[in-house]
Protein backbone atom coordinates (compact mmCIF):
# COMPACT_ATOMS: atom_id res chain seq x y z
CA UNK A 1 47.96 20.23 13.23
CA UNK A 2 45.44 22.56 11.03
CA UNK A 3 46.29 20.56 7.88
CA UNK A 4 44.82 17.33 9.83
CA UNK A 5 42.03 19.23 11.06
CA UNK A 6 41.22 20.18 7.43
CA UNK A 7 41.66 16.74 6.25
CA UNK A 8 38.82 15.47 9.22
CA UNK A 9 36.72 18.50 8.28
CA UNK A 10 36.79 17.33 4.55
CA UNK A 11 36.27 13.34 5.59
CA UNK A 12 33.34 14.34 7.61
CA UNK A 13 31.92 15.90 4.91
CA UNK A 14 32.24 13.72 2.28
CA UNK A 15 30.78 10.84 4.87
CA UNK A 16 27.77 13.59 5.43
CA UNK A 17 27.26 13.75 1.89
CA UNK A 18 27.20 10.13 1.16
CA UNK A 19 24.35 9.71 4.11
CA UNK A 20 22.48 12.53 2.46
CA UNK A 21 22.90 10.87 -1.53
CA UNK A 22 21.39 7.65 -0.15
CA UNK A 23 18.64 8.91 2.17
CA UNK A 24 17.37 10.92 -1.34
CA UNK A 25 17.93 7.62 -3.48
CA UNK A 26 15.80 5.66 -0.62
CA UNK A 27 13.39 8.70 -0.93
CA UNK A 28 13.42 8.14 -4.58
CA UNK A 29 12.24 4.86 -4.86
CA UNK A 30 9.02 3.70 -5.57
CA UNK A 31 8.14 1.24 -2.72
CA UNK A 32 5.53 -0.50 -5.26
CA UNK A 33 8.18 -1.73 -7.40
CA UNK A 34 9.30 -4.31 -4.63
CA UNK A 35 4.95 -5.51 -3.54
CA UNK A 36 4.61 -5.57 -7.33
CA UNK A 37 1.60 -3.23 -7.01
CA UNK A 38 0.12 -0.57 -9.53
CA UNK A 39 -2.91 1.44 -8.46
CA UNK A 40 -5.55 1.82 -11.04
CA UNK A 41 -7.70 4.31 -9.19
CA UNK A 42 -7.27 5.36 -5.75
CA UNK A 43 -9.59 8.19 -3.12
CA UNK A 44 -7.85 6.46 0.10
CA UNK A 45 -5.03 8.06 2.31
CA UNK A 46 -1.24 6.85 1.96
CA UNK A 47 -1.30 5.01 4.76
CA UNK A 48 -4.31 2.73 4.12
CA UNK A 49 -3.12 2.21 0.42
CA UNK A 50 0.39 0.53 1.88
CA UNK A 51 -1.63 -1.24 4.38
CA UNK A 52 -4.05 -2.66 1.61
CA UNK A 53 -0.88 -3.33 -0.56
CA UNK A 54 1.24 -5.15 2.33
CA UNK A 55 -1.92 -7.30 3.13
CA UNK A 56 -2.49 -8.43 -0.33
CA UNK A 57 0.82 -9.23 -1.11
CA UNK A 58 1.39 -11.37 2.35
CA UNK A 59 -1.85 -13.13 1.53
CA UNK A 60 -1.05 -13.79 -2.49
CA UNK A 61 2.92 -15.58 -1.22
CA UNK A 62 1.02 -17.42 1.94
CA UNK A 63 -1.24 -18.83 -0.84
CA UNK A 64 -0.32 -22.42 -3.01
CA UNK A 65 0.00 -21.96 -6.67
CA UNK A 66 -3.81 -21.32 -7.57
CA UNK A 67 -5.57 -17.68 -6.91
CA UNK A 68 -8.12 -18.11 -4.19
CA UNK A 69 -10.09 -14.93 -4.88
CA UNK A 70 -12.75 -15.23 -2.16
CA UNK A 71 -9.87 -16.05 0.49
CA UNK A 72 -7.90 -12.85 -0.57
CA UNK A 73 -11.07 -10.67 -0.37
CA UNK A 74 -12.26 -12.21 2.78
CA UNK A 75 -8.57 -11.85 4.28
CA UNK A 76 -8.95 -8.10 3.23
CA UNK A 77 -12.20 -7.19 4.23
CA UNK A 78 -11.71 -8.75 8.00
CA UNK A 79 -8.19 -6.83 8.06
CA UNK A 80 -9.85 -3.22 6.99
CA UNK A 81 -13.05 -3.72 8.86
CA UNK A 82 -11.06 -4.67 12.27
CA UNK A 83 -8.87 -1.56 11.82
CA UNK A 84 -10.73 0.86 10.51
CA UNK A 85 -14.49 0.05 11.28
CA UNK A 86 -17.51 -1.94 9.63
CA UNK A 87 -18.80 -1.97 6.13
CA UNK A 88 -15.66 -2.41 3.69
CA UNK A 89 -16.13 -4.52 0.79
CA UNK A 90 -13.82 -6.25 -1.57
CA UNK A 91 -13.76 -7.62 -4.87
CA UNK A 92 -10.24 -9.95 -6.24
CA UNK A 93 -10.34 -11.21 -9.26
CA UNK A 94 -8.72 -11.22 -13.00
CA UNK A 95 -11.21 -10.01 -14.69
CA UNK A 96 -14.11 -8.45 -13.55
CA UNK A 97 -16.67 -4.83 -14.05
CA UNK A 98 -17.77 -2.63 -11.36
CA UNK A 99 -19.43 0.51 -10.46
CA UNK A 100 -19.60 1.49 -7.03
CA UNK A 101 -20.75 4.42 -4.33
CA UNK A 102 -18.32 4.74 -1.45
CA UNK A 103 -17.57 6.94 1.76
CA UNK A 104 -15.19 9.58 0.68
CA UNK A 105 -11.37 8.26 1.57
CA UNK A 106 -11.97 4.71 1.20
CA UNK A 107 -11.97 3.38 -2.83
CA UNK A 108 -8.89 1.42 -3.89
CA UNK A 109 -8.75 -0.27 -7.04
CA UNK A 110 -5.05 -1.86 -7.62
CA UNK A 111 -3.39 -4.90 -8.75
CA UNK A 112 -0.54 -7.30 -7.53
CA UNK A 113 0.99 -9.12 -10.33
CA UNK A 114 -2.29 -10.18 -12.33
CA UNK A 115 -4.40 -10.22 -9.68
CA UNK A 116 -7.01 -6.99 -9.39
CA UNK A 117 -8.17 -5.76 -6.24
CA UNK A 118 -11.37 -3.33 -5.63
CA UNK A 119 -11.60 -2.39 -2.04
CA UNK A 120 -13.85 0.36 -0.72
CA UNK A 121 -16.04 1.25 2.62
CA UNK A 122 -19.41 2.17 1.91
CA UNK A 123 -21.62 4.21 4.84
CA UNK A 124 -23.37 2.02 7.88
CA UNK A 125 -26.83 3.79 8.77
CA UNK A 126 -29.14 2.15 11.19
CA UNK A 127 -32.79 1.50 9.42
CA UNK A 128 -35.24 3.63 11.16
CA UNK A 129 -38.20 2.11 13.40
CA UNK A 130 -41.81 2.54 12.39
């Protein structure tokens, strides 16, 4: 009876083991490698950046086989401006320049495949009356 308790002891073990191995190689991976994504420059939390990324990737394999740039942006710019309030801007493109001012947490500048992606909030202040 103890020798088969051993043996259980030691399967149980080897099965925790295994769980643990594959939970750090999940950890591991780089979950851009699967969106094809590559950020360029970033000042935006985690959580928006996958958002941004998961967007513009469902968008680019929704679209037929020509870019359209203004349809990506727009489909970006509605998506962050319903979730996370007015005034983000976006720029798609393959080859483009920029310089920019924007709120602190919300610049992205990435790419999927060849396409580039700028996308950052900028302040909303109401004009004052005189």
């Amino acid at each position: 009876m103890e020798g088969s308790a051993e043996e259980e002891l030691e399967r149980r073990s080897k099965f925790l083991s295994s769980l643990i191995q594959k939970k750090k190689a999940i950890e591991q991976e780089d979950p851009h490698d699967y969106l094809n994504v590559r950020v360029r420059a970033s000042d935006m939390p985690l959580a928006l950046q996958n958002r941004a990324f998961r967007c513009a990737r469902d968008h680019l394999d929704s679209m037929p086989s020509k870019l359209d740039s203004k349809r990506l942006a727009l489909a970006l710019k509605k998506e962050f401006d319903s979730s996370y309030g007015p005034a983000w801007h976006c720029i798609v493109g393959t080859s483009f320049g920029s310089y920019v001012t924007h709120s602190i947490g919300g610049f992205l500048y990435f790419s999927v495949d060849k396409v580039y992606i700028l996308l950052f909030k900028t302040a909303v202040e109401p004009l004052e009356q005189s």
